């Protein structure tokens, strides 16, 4: 039995549902977003409703209905599909999301962490096509990461691989909501960029950035730094350079452990383009251990954009269906 599968990206604010054309995965035959409701029961209903809507659209196109469901979810998901901890999804901690969706949709369901799903997508269809040892670093509100080693996507013993945002890079650093200090994502995420900029503003080193934020240093966020840096402001570029050093520090640590052949930088900040990528690449070259004695490790921007999580979930659902045959 073959047929279409659906990939769903379950984020803190939106649920993105996609069905891709297996012969041309750049082409989505179903692609829509709905708001993420609060609470487990509303969320299961919204996800099941998204699968029903995908069914309606597929059948209207003369296709068979959805055969399997893949979900990339913002949180710590274990291998059995239990959401262990989801700071951005209310009421989902310790919730058996996989079982609930299987019973609501009467279809096979696979659930991954959203960064793991994005890694699958960039490896199979995006920037790291054909690179069987790669690491993805997604710079968002926090940092998500994923790894492919020896041609196998690494999920870890419990499904929790890739929590690289909580590698401690400065034990005396700022406190993290996880309860520790100096986690990598305090410096190298979108929130980290805003914090570095507010520090610069407090020191009088970010006038144009503060102006972008309406003149209030406390309102400075990453997007204001990005806008001022894109306009060529020297102080904003210095903040981006500092930020890029932190991004490169964590990335070089990951490559030191994994001997990855490529680093893919994902997340909304990639839209900054070379303003961000050039200093990340430069600092990465300075920080990576034994850099003169190993093959070059390209640090490249992701190619699939904000749809990567849903695309990876679509790939995982297809794999689930293939494994069942
Ligand atoms: Zn932390």
PDB file of C-alpha atoms and ligand atoms in Angstrom:
ATOM      1  CA  UNK A   1       0.000   0.000   0.000  1.00  0.00           C
ATOM      2  CA  UNK A   2       1.389   3.365  -0.974  1.00  0.00           C
ATOM      3  CA  UNK A   3      -0.051   6.811  -0.774  1.00  0.00           C
ATOM      4  CA  UNK A   4       0.578  10.310   0.453  1.00  0.00           C
ATOM      5  CA  UNK A   5       1.858  11.097   3.928  1.00  0.00           C
ATOM      6  CA  UNK A   6       1.572  14.365   5.805  1.00  0.00           C
ATOM      7  CA  UNK A   7       4.259  16.355   7.636  1.00  0.00           C
ATOM      8  CA  UNK A   8       3.231  18.701  10.437  1.00  0.00           C
ATOM      9  CA  UNK A   9       5.372  21.292  12.196  1.00  0.00           C
ATOM     10  CA  UNK A  10       3.945  21.872  15.665  1.00  0.00           C
ATOM     11  CA  UNK A  11       5.246  25.221  16.901  1.00  0.00           C
ATOM     12  CA  UNK A  12       4.380  27.397  19.863  1.00  0.00           C
ATOM     13  CA  UNK A  13       2.183  29.734  17.787  1.00  0.00           C
ATOM     14  CA  UNK A  14       1.435  27.955  14.463  1.00  0.00           C
ATOM     15  CA  UNK A  15       0.799  24.459  13.130  1.00  0.00           C
ATOM     16  CA  UNK A  16       2.112  24.045   9.569  1.00  0.00           C
ATOM     17  CA  UNK A  17       0.771  21.100   7.562  1.00  0.00           C
ATOM     18  CA  UNK A  18       2.412  19.965   4.324  1.00  0.00           C
ATOM     19  CA  UNK A  19       2.115  17.154   1.811  1.00  0.00           C
ATOM     20  CA  UNK A  20       4.936  17.179  -0.746  1.00  0.00           C
ATOM     21  CA  UNK A  21       5.160  15.646  -4.186  1.00  0.00           C
ATOM     22  CA  UNK A  22       7.544  12.648  -3.838  1.00  0.00           C
ATOM     23  CA  UNK A  23       8.733  13.184  -7.431  1.00  0.00           C
ATOM     24  CA  UNK A  24       9.441  16.864  -6.796  1.00  0.00           C
ATOM     25  CA  UNK A  25       9.656  17.585  -3.051  1.00  0.00           C
ATOM     26  CA  UNK A  26      10.154  21.303  -3.667  1.00  0.00           C
ATOM     27  CA  UNK A  27       6.499  21.300  -4.656  1.00  0.00           C
ATOM     28  CA  UNK A  28       3.930  21.209  -1.818  1.00  0.00           C
ATOM     29  CA  UNK A  29       0.572  19.812  -2.939  1.00  0.00           C
ATOM     30  CA  UNK A  30      -0.927  20.666   0.473  1.00  0.00           C
ATOM     31  CA  UNK A  31       0.412  23.573   2.542  1.00  0.00           C
ATOM     32  CA  UNK A  32      -1.524  25.473   5.210  1.00  0.00           C
ATOM     33  CA  UNK A  33      -1.154  26.953   8.691  1.00  0.00           C
ATOM     34  CA  UNK A  34      -3.510  27.169  11.659  1.00  0.00           C
ATOM     35  CA  UNK A  35      -2.992  28.720  15.104  1.00  0.00           C
ATOM     36  CA  UNK A  36      -1.700  26.454  17.878  1.00  0.00           C
ATOM     37  CA  UNK A  37      -4.431  26.084  20.520  1.00  0.00           C
ATOM     38  CA  UNK A  38      -3.675  25.931  24.239  1.00  0.00           C
ATOM     39  CA  UNK A  39      -3.939  22.643  26.121  1.00  0.00           C
ATOM     40  CA  UNK A  40      -3.508  18.999  25.131  1.00  0.00           C
ATOM     41  CA  UNK A  41      -7.075  18.184  24.057  1.00  0.00           C
ATOM     42  CA  UNK A  42      -7.409  21.268  21.851  1.00  0.00           C
ATOM     43  CA  UNK A  43      -4.047  20.537  20.348  1.00  0.00           C
ATOM     44  CA  UNK A  44      -4.880  16.938  19.482  1.00  0.00           C
ATOM     45  CA  UNK A  45      -8.158  18.122  17.927  1.00  0.00           C
ATOM     46  CA  UNK A  46      -6.284  20.756  15.886  1.00  0.00           C
ATOM     47  CA  UNK A  47      -3.731  18.202  14.651  1.00  0.00           C
ATOM     48  CA  UNK A  48      -6.421  15.661  13.774  1.00  0.00           C
ATOM     49  CA  UNK A  49      -8.349  18.468  12.058  1.00  0.00           C
ATOM     50  CA  UNK A  50      -5.240  19.320  10.027  1.00  0.00           C
ATOM     51  CA  UNK A  51      -4.974  15.692   8.878  1.00  0.00           C
ATOM     52  CA  UNK A  52      -8.685  15.727   7.932  1.00  0.00           C
ATOM     53  CA  UNK A  53      -8.187  18.940   5.975  1.00  0.00           C
ATOM     54  CA  UNK A  54      -5.186  17.418   4.175  1.00  0.00           C
ATOM     55  CA  UNK A  55      -7.401  14.417   3.349  1.00  0.00           C
ATOM     56  CA  UNK A  56     -10.112  16.682   1.906  1.00  0.00           C
ATOM     57  CA  UNK A  57      -7.620  18.532  -0.280  1.00  0.00           C
ATOM     58  CA  UNK A  58      -5.935  15.318  -1.481  1.00  0.00           C
ATOM     59  CA  UNK A  59      -9.194  13.584  -2.326  1.00  0.00           C
ATOM     60  CA  UNK A  60     -10.370  16.711  -4.181  1.00  0.00           C
ATOM     61  CA  UNK A  61      -7.213  16.353  -6.309  1.00  0.00           C
ATOM     62  CA  UNK A  62      -8.051  12.724  -7.084  1.00  0.00           C
ATOM     63  CA  UNK A  63      -5.399  11.402  -4.702  1.00  0.00           C
ATOM     64  CA  UNK A  64      -5.819   8.777  -1.994  1.00  0.00           C
ATOM     65  CA  UNK A  65      -6.035  10.057   1.602  1.00  0.00           C
ATOM     66  CA  UNK A  66      -3.164  10.456   4.061  1.00  0.00           C
ATOM     67  CA  UNK A  67      -1.527   7.112   4.946  1.00  0.00           C
ATOM     68  CA  UNK A  68       0.792   8.214   7.749  1.00  0.00           C
ATOM     69  CA  UNK A  69       1.423  11.292   9.879  1.00  0.00           C
ATOM     70  CA  UNK A  70       4.769  12.828  10.839  1.00  0.00           C
ATOM     71  CA  UNK A  71       5.041  15.593  13.422  1.00  0.00           C
ATOM     72  CA  UNK A  72       8.023  17.780  14.294  1.00  0.00           C
ATOM     73  CA  UNK A  73       7.237  19.272  17.684  1.00  0.00           C
ATOM     74  CA  UNK A  74       8.824  22.069  19.699  1.00  0.00           C
ATOM     75  CA  UNK A  75       9.935  20.170  22.801  1.00  0.00           C
ATOM     76  CA  UNK A  76      11.626  17.117  24.256  1.00  0.00           C
ATOM     77  CA  UNK A  77       9.890  14.156  22.601  1.00  0.00           C
ATOM     78  CA  UNK A  78      10.895  10.625  23.527  1.00  0.00           C
ATOM     79  CA  UNK A  79      11.160   7.705  21.104  1.00  0.00           C
ATOM     80  CA  UNK A  80       7.662   6.507  22.054  1.00  0.00           C
ATOM     81  CA  UNK A  81       6.094   9.849  21.079  1.00  0.00           C
ATOM     82  CA  UNK A  82       5.623  11.115  24.640  1.00  0.00           C
ATOM     83  CA  UNK A  83       6.142  14.861  24.956  1.00  0.00           C
ATOM     84  CA  UNK A  84       8.342  14.982  28.041  1.00  0.00           C
ATOM     85  CA  UNK A  85       8.841  18.743  28.241  1.00  0.00           C
ATOM     86  CA  UNK A  86       7.479  21.491  26.003  1.00  0.00           C
ATOM     87  CA  UNK A  87       8.082  25.002  27.405  1.00  0.00           C
ATOM     88  CA  UNK A  88       6.349  26.575  24.372  1.00  0.00           C
ATOM     89  CA  UNK A  89       3.265  24.308  24.271  1.00  0.00           C
ATOM     90  CA  UNK A  90       0.971  24.676  27.251  1.00  0.00           C
ATOM     91  CA  UNK A  91      -0.304  21.546  29.004  1.00  0.00           C
ATOM     92  CA  UNK A  92       1.801  19.099  27.009  1.00  0.00           C
ATOM     93  CA  UNK A  93       4.477  18.071  29.517  1.00  0.00           C
ATOM     94  CA  UNK A  94       4.481  14.253  29.949  1.00  0.00           C
ATOM     95  CA  UNK A  95       1.626  13.936  27.442  1.00  0.00           C
ATOM     96  CA  UNK A  96       1.468  10.816  25.218  1.00  0.00           C
ATOM     97  CA  UNK A  97       0.993  12.830  22.033  1.00  0.00           C
ATOM     98  CA  UNK A  98       1.823   9.937  19.686  1.00  0.00           C
ATOM     99  CA  UNK A  99      -0.806   7.619  21.194  1.00  0.00           C
ATOM    100  CA  UNK A 100      -3.413  10.397  21.252  1.00  0.00           C
ATOM    101  CA  UNK A 101      -2.813  11.219  17.581  1.00  0.00           C
ATOM    102  CA  UNK A 102      -2.808   7.577  16.494  1.00  0.00           C
ATOM    103  CA  UNK A 103      -6.198   7.119  18.081  1.00  0.00           C
ATOM    104  CA  UNK A 104      -7.573  10.458  16.802  1.00  0.00           C
ATOM    105  CA  UNK A 105      -6.393   9.934  13.194  1.00  0.00           C
ATOM    106  CA  UNK A 106      -6.468   6.090  13.042  1.00  0.00           C
ATOM    107  CA  UNK A 107      -3.151   6.226  11.195  1.00  0.00           C
ATOM    108  CA  UNK A 108       0.515   5.490  11.923  1.00  0.00           C
ATOM    109  CA  UNK A 109       2.178   8.476  13.591  1.00  0.00           C
ATOM    110  CA  UNK A 110       5.829   9.387  14.150  1.00  0.00           C
ATOM    111  CA  UNK A 111       6.834  12.348  16.342  1.00  0.00           C
ATOM    112  CA  UNK A 112      10.245  13.994  16.397  1.00  0.00           C
ATOM    113  CA  UNK A 113      11.707  17.096  17.936  1.00  0.00           C
ATOM    114  CA  UNK A 114      11.359  19.993  15.469  1.00  0.00           C
ATOM    115  CA  UNK A 115      15.125  20.541  15.120  1.00  0.00           C
ATOM    116  CA  UNK A 116      15.589  16.817  14.471  1.00  0.00           C
ATOM    117  CA  UNK A 117      12.939  17.048  11.748  1.00  0.00           C
ATOM    118  CA  UNK A 118      14.624  20.127  10.228  1.00  0.00           C
ATOM    119  CA  UNK A 119      17.940  18.258  10.245  1.00  0.00           C
ATOM    120  CA  UNK A 120      16.365  15.357   8.362  1.00  0.00           C
ATOM    121  CA  UNK A 121      15.039  17.815   5.762  1.00  0.00           C
ATOM    122  CA  UNK A 122      18.279  19.755   5.234  1.00  0.00           C
ATOM    123  CA  UNK A 123      20.225  16.470   5.019  1.00  0.00           C
ATOM    124  CA  UNK A 124      17.918  14.736   2.558  1.00  0.00           C
ATOM    125  CA  UNK A 125      16.641  17.686   0.501  1.00  0.00           C
ATOM    126  CA  UNK A 126      18.471  20.871   1.499  1.00  0.00           C
ATOM    127  CA  UNK A 127      21.910  22.357   2.115  1.00  0.00           C
ATOM    128  CA  UNK A 128      23.523  19.074   3.256  1.00  0.00           C
ATOM    129  CA  UNK A 129      22.251  16.771   0.494  1.00  0.00           C
ATOM    130  CA  UNK A 130      24.670  13.833   0.210  1.00  0.00           C
ATOM    131  CA  UNK A 131      26.681  14.852   3.313  1.00  0.00           C
ATOM    132  CA  UNK A 132      26.417  11.881   5.663  1.00  0.00           C
ATOM    133  CA  UNK A 133      28.187  13.550   8.606  1.00  0.00           C
ATOM    134  CA  UNK A 134      26.595  16.916   9.289  1.00  0.00           C
ATOM    135  CA  UNK A 135      25.335  19.090  12.092  1.00  0.00           C
ATOM    136  CA  UNK A 136      22.452  21.549  11.940  1.00  0.00           C
ATOM    137  CA  UNK A 137      22.262  24.519  14.305  1.00  0.00           C
ATOM    138  CA  UNK A 138      18.909  26.333  14.299  1.00  0.00           C
ATOM    139  CA  UNK A 139      19.129  29.844  15.760  1.00  0.00           C
ATOM    140  CA  UNK A 140      15.647  30.761  16.946  1.00  0.00           C
ATOM    141  CA  UNK A 141      14.271  31.942  20.264  1.00  0.00           C
ATOM    142  CA  UNK A 142      16.657  29.330  21.648  1.00  0.00           C
ATOM    143  CA  UNK A 143      18.970  26.971  19.783  1.00  0.00           C
ATOM    144  CA  UNK A 144      17.937  23.619  18.344  1.00  0.00           C
ATOM    145  CA  UNK A 145      20.450  21.219  16.871  1.00  0.00           C
ATOM    146  CA  UNK A 146      20.509  17.906  15.062  1.00  0.00           C
ATOM    147  CA  UNK A 147      23.146  15.525  13.762  1.00  0.00           C
ATOM    148  CA  UNK A 148      23.625  12.994  11.030  1.00  0.00           C
ATOM    149  CA  UNK A 149      26.583  10.659  11.687  1.00  0.00           C
ATOM    150  CA  UNK A 150      27.647   7.946   9.274  1.00  0.00           C
ATOM    151  CA  UNK A 151      24.478   8.471   7.236  1.00  0.00           C
ATOM    152  CA  UNK A 152      22.147   7.958  10.206  1.00  0.00           C
ATOM    153  CA  UNK A 153      20.043  10.706  11.776  1.00  0.00           C
ATOM    154  CA  UNK A 154      20.950  10.657  15.480  1.00  0.00           C
ATOM    155  CA  UNK A 155      18.013  10.778  17.884  1.00  0.00           C
ATOM    156  CA  UNK A 156      19.888   9.543  20.975  1.00  0.00           C
ATOM    157  CA  UNK A 157      18.911   6.863  23.503  1.00  0.00           C
ATOM    158  CA  UNK A 158      15.775   8.681  24.605  1.00  0.00           C
ATOM    159  CA  UNK A 159      15.079  10.847  21.560  1.00  0.00           C
ATOM    160  CA  UNK A 160      16.619  13.913  23.185  1.00  0.00           C
ATOM    161  CA  UNK A 161      19.792  14.299  21.091  1.00  0.00           C
ATOM    162  CA  UNK A 162      20.563  17.828  19.969  1.00  0.00           C
ATOM    163  CA  UNK A 163      19.882  19.930  23.078  1.00  0.00           C
ATOM    164  CA  UNK A 164      23.044  21.820  22.189  1.00  0.00           C
ATOM    165  CA  UNK A 165      21.513  25.141  23.224  1.00  0.00           C
ATOM    166  CA  UNK A 166      22.058  24.092  26.832  1.00  0.00           C
ATOM    167  CA  UNK A 167      25.744  23.290  26.533  1.00  0.00           C
ATOM    168  CA  UNK A 168      27.271  25.550  29.190  1.00  0.00           C
ATOM    169  CA  UNK A 169      29.806  27.826  27.511  1.00  0.00           C
ATOM    170  CA  UNK A 170      30.260  30.244  30.440  1.00  0.00           C
ATOM    171  CA  UNK A 171      29.592  28.912  33.971  1.00  0.00           C
ATOM    172  CA  UNK A 172      29.552  32.512  35.238  1.00  0.00           C
ATOM    173  CA  UNK A 173      27.253  33.635  32.430  1.00  0.00           C
ATOM    174  CA  UNK A 174      23.643  34.877  32.531  1.00  0.00           C
ATOM    175  CA  UNK A 175      20.979  32.599  34.023  1.00  0.00           C
ATOM    176  CA  UNK A 176      18.995  30.339  31.672  1.00  0.00           C
ATOM    177  CA  UNK A 177      15.324  29.317  32.103  1.00  0.00           C
ATOM    178  CA  UNK A 178      16.641  25.720  32.358  1.00  0.00           C
ATOM    179  CA  UNK A 179      18.018  26.620  35.781  1.00  0.00           C
ATOM    180  CA  UNK A 180      21.714  26.833  34.953  1.00  0.00           C
ATOM    181  CA  UNK A 181      24.036  29.628  33.875  1.00  0.00           C
ATOM    182  CA  UNK A 182      25.809  30.511  30.661  1.00  0.00           C
ATOM    183  CA  UNK A 183      24.052  28.087  28.313  1.00  0.00           C
ATOM    184  CA  UNK A 184      25.073  28.515  24.666  1.00  0.00           C
ATOM    185  CA  UNK A 185      21.613  29.796  23.706  1.00  0.00           C
ATOM    186  CA  UNK A 186      21.927  32.702  26.200  1.00  0.00           C
ATOM    187  CA  UNK A 187      24.535  34.054  23.728  1.00  0.00           C
ATOM    188  CA  UNK A 188      23.990  32.548  20.282  1.00  0.00           C
ATOM    189  CA  UNK A 189      20.187  32.493  19.740  1.00  0.00           C
ATOM    190  CA  UNK A 190      17.911  35.276  18.510  1.00  0.00           C
ATOM    191  CA  UNK A 191      17.272  36.108  22.169  1.00  0.00           C
ATOM    192  CA  UNK A 192      21.032  36.003  22.770  1.00  0.00           C
ATOM    193  CA  UNK A 193      21.593  38.559  20.000  1.00  0.00           C
ATOM    194  CA  UNK A 194      19.060  40.878  21.648  1.00  0.00           C
ATOM    195  CA  UNK A 195      20.769  40.457  25.026  1.00  0.00           C
ATOM    196  CA  UNK A 196      24.237  41.185  23.577  1.00  0.00           C
ATOM    197  CA  UNK A 197      22.758  44.292  21.939  1.00  0.00           C
ATOM    198  CA  UNK A 198      21.120  45.512  25.161  1.00  0.00           C
ATOM    199  CA  UNK A 199      24.480  45.094  26.904  1.00  0.00           C
ATOM    200  CA  UNK A 200      26.090  47.175  24.141  1.00  0.00           C
ATOM    201  CA  UNK A 201      23.311  49.769  24.420  1.00  0.00           C
ATOM    202  CA  UNK A 202      23.849  50.041  28.176  1.00  0.00           C
ATOM    203  CA  UNK A 203      27.512  50.771  27.412  1.00  0.00           C
ATOM    204  CA  UNK A 204      26.612  53.448  24.843  1.00  0.00           C
ATOM    205  CA  UNK A 205      27.833  51.290  21.941  1.00  0.00           C
ATOM    206  CA  UNK A 206      24.601  50.810  19.991  1.00  0.00           C
ATOM    207  CA  UNK A 207      23.057  54.177  19.150  1.00  0.00           C
ATOM    208  CA  UNK A 208      21.606  53.232  15.752  1.00  0.00           C
ATOM    209  CA  UNK A 209      20.295  49.925  17.148  1.00  0.00           C
ATOM    210  CA  UNK A 210      18.531  51.736  20.007  1.00  0.00           C
ATOM    211  CA  UNK A 211      17.048  54.177  17.468  1.00  0.00           C
ATOM    212  CA  UNK A 212      15.683  51.157  15.530  1.00  0.00           C
ATOM    213  CA  UNK A 213      13.970  50.094  18.786  1.00  0.00           C
ATOM    214  CA  UNK A 214      12.185  53.441  19.118  1.00  0.00           C
ATOM    215  CA  UNK A 215      14.847  54.943  21.375  1.00  0.00           C
ATOM    216  CA  UNK A 216      14.319  52.575  24.327  1.00  0.00           C
ATOM    217  CA  UNK A 217      17.423  50.441  25.080  1.00  0.00           C
ATOM    218  CA  UNK A 218      15.264  47.935  26.993  1.00  0.00           C
ATOM    219  CA  UNK A 219      13.208  47.252  23.861  1.00  0.00           C
ATOM    220  CA  UNK A 220      16.216  46.254  21.732  1.00  0.00           C
ATOM    221  CA  UNK A 221      15.811  42.837  20.128  1.00  0.00           C
ATOM    222  CA  UNK A 222      17.751  40.786  17.595  1.00  0.00           C
ATOM    223  CA  UNK A 223      15.740  42.147  14.674  1.00  0.00           C
ATOM    224  CA  UNK A 224      16.841  45.718  15.463  1.00  0.00           C
ATOM    225  CA  UNK A 225      20.489  44.657  15.370  1.00  0.00           C
ATOM    226  CA  UNK A 226      19.870  42.843  12.074  1.00  0.00           C
ATOM    227  CA  UNK A 227      18.244  45.939  10.546  1.00  0.00           C
ATOM    228  CA  UNK A 228      21.009  48.313  11.686  1.00  0.00           C
ATOM    229  CA  UNK A 229      23.727  45.875  10.570  1.00  0.00           C
ATOM    230  CA  UNK A 230      22.081  45.494   7.155  1.00  0.00           C
ATOM    231  CA  UNK A 231      22.245  49.302   6.847  1.00  0.00           C
ATOM    232  CA  UNK A 232      25.983  49.127   7.500  1.00  0.00           C
ATOM    233  CA  UNK A 233      26.051  50.628  11.003  1.00  0.00           C
ATOM    234  CA  UNK A 234      29.510  49.933  12.471  1.00  0.00           C
ATOM    235  CA  UNK A 235      28.323  49.429  16.063  1.00  0.00           C
ATOM    236  CA  UNK A 236      25.627  46.982  14.947  1.00  0.00           C
ATOM    237  CA  UNK A 237      28.187  45.097  12.846  1.00  0.00           C
ATOM    238  CA  UNK A 238      30.437  44.866  15.928  1.00  0.00           C
ATOM    239  CA  UNK A 239      27.551  43.334  17.917  1.00  0.00           C
ATOM    240  CA  UNK A 240      26.905  40.859  15.085  1.00  0.00           C
ATOM    241  CA  UNK A 241      30.616  40.001  15.053  1.00  0.00           C
ATOM    242  CA  UNK A 242      30.503  39.298  18.801  1.00  0.00           C
ATOM    243  CA  UNK A 243      27.337  37.237  18.329  1.00  0.00           C
ATOM    244  CA  UNK A 244      28.907  35.325  15.423  1.00  0.00           C
ATOM    245  CA  UNK A 245      31.861  34.411  17.676  1.00  0.00           C
ATOM    246  CA  UNK A 246      29.441  32.754  20.113  1.00  0.00           C
ATOM    247  CA  UNK A 247      27.677  30.921  17.276  1.00  0.00           C
ATOM    248  CA  UNK A 248      31.033  29.720  15.972  1.00  0.00           C
ATOM    249  CA  UNK A 249      32.205  28.687  19.455  1.00  0.00           C
ATOM    250  CA  UNK A 250      29.361  26.209  19.933  1.00  0.00           C
ATOM    251  CA  UNK A 251      29.496  25.016  16.335  1.00  0.00           C
ATOM    252  CA  UNK A 252      33.244  24.367  16.587  1.00  0.00           C
ATOM    253  CA  UNK A 253      32.681  22.436  19.845  1.00  0.00           C
ATOM    254  CA  UNK A 254      30.099  20.233  18.123  1.00  0.00           C
ATOM    255  CA  UNK A 255      32.406  19.562  15.163  1.00  0.00           C
ATOM    256  CA  UNK A 256      35.287  18.783  17.550  1.00  0.00           C
ATOM    257  CA  UNK A 257      33.109  16.027  19.046  1.00  0.00           C
ATOM    258  CA  UNK A 258      31.437  14.709  15.911  1.00  0.00           C
ATOM    259  CA  UNK A 259      34.003  15.370  13.138  1.00  0.00           C
ATOM    260  CA  UNK A 260      31.121  16.615  10.981  1.00  0.00           C
ATOM    261  CA  UNK A 261      31.859  17.457   7.337  1.00  0.00           C
ATOM    262  CA  UNK A 262      29.413  20.379   7.227  1.00  0.00           C
ATOM    263  CA  UNK A 263      27.629  22.790   9.559  1.00  0.00           C
ATOM    264  CA  UNK A 264      24.220  24.062   8.435  1.00  0.00           C
ATOM    265  CA  UNK A 265      23.023  27.250  10.148  1.00  0.00           C
ATOM    266  CA  UNK A 266      19.207  27.433  10.200  1.00  0.00           C
ATOM    267  CA  UNK A 267      16.552  29.642  11.798  1.00  0.00           C
ATOM    268  CA  UNK A 268      15.174  33.079  11.098  1.00  0.00           C
ATOM    269  CA  UNK A 269      18.512  34.858  11.613  1.00  0.00           C
ATOM    270  CA  UNK A 270      19.857  33.205   8.437  1.00  0.00           C
ATOM    271  CA  UNK A 271      17.883  35.881   6.580  1.00  0.00           C
ATOM    272  CA  UNK A 272      20.715  38.254   7.599  1.00  0.00           C
ATOM    273  CA  UNK A 273      22.784  36.567   4.876  1.00  0.00           C
ATOM    274  CA  UNK A 274      26.517  37.287   4.601  1.00  0.00           C
ATOM    275  CA  UNK A 275      26.299  39.942   7.332  1.00  0.00           C
ATOM    276  CA  UNK A 276      25.969  36.972   9.705  1.00  0.00           C
ATOM    277  CA  UNK A 277      27.511  34.086   7.763  1.00  0.00           C
ATOM    278  CA  UNK A 278      30.854  35.773   6.966  1.00  0.00           C
ATOM    279  CA  UNK A 279      31.839  36.423  10.624  1.00  0.00           C
ATOM    280  CA  UNK A 280      30.506  33.001  11.698  1.00  0.00           C
ATOM    281  CA  UNK A 281      32.686  31.321   9.053  1.00  0.00           C
ATOM    282  CA  UNK A 282      35.723  33.445   9.992  1.00  0.00           C
ATOM    283  CA  UNK A 283      35.453  32.776  13.741  1.00  0.00           C
ATOM    284  CA  UNK A 284      34.698  29.098  13.129  1.00  0.00           C
ATOM    285  CA  UNK A 285      37.971  28.821  11.212  1.00  0.00           C
ATOM    286  CA  UNK A 286      39.826  30.365  14.168  1.00  0.00           C
ATOM    287  CA  UNK A 287      38.104  28.254  16.825  1.00  0.00           C
ATOM    288  CA  UNK A 288      37.988  24.738  15.333  1.00  0.00           C
ATOM    289  CA  UNK A 289      40.694  22.548  16.862  1.00  0.00           C
ATOM    290  CA  UNK A 290      43.406  21.333  14.435  1.00  0.00           C
ATOM    291  CA  UNK A 291      41.773  23.281  11.635  1.00  0.00           C
ATOM    292  CA  UNK A 292      44.965  23.177   9.538  1.00  0.00           C
ATOM    293  CA  UNK A 293      45.123  19.386   9.744  1.00  0.00           C
ATOM    294  CA  UNK A 294      41.594  18.390   8.779  1.00  0.00           C
ATOM    295  CA  UNK A 295      39.509  18.783   5.632  1.00  0.00           C
ATOM    296  CA  UNK A 296      37.722  22.118   5.362  1.00  0.00           C
ATOM    297  CA  UNK A 297      34.357  22.135   7.146  1.00  0.00           C
ATOM    298  CA  UNK A 298      31.931  24.404   5.264  1.00  0.00           C
ATOM    299  CA  UNK A 299      29.533  26.453   7.407  1.00  0.00           C
ATOM    300  CA  UNK A 300      26.549  27.142   5.181  1.00  0.00           C
ATOM    301  CA  UNK A 301      23.062  28.631   5.512  1.00  0.00           C
ATOM    302  CA  UNK A 302      20.052  26.304   5.474  1.00  0.00           C
ATOM    303  CA  UNK A 303      18.132  26.136   2.195  1.00  0.00           C
ATOM    304  CA  UNK A 304      14.636  25.080   3.175  1.00  0.00           C
ATOM    305  CA  UNK A 305      13.577  28.002   5.363  1.00  0.00           C
ATOM    306  CA  UNK A 306      10.832  27.857   7.985  1.00  0.00           C
ATOM    307  CA  UNK A 307       9.162  24.902   6.233  1.00  0.00           C
ATOM    308  CA  UNK A 308      12.100  22.568   7.018  1.00  0.00           C
ATOM    309  CA  UNK A 309      10.459  21.116  10.145  1.00  0.00           C
ATOM    310  CA  UNK A 310       7.288  20.117   8.301  1.00  0.00           C
ATOM    311  CA  UNK A 311       9.331  18.785   5.384  1.00  0.00           C
ATOM    312  CA  UNK A 312      11.412  16.650   7.768  1.00  0.00           C
ATOM    313  CA  UNK A 313       8.242  15.363   9.427  1.00  0.00           C
ATOM    314  CA  UNK A 314       6.927  14.474   5.957  1.00  0.00           C
ATOM    315  CA  UNK A 315      10.140  12.524   5.279  1.00  0.00           C
ATOM    316  CA  UNK A 316       9.871  10.739   8.643  1.00  0.00           C
ATOM    317  CA  UNK A 317       6.253   9.773   7.926  1.00  0.00           C
ATOM    318  CA  UNK A 318       7.295   8.370   4.544  1.00  0.00           C
ATOM    319  CA  UNK A 319      10.035   6.363   6.249  1.00  0.00           C
ATOM    320  CA  UNK A 320       7.531   5.062   8.800  1.00  0.00           C
ATOM    321  CA  UNK A 321       5.254   3.872   6.011  1.00  0.00           C
ATOM    322  CA  UNK A 322       8.176   2.248   4.128  1.00  0.00           C
ATOM    323  CA  UNK A 323       9.306   0.453   7.323  1.00  0.00           C
ATOM    324  CA  UNK A 324       5.811  -0.941   7.850  1.00  0.00           C
ATOM    325  CA  UNK A 325       5.709  -2.554   4.413  1.00  0.00           C
TER     326      UNK A 325
HETATM  327 ZN1  LIG B   1      19.972  26.323  29.649  1.00  0.00          ZN
END
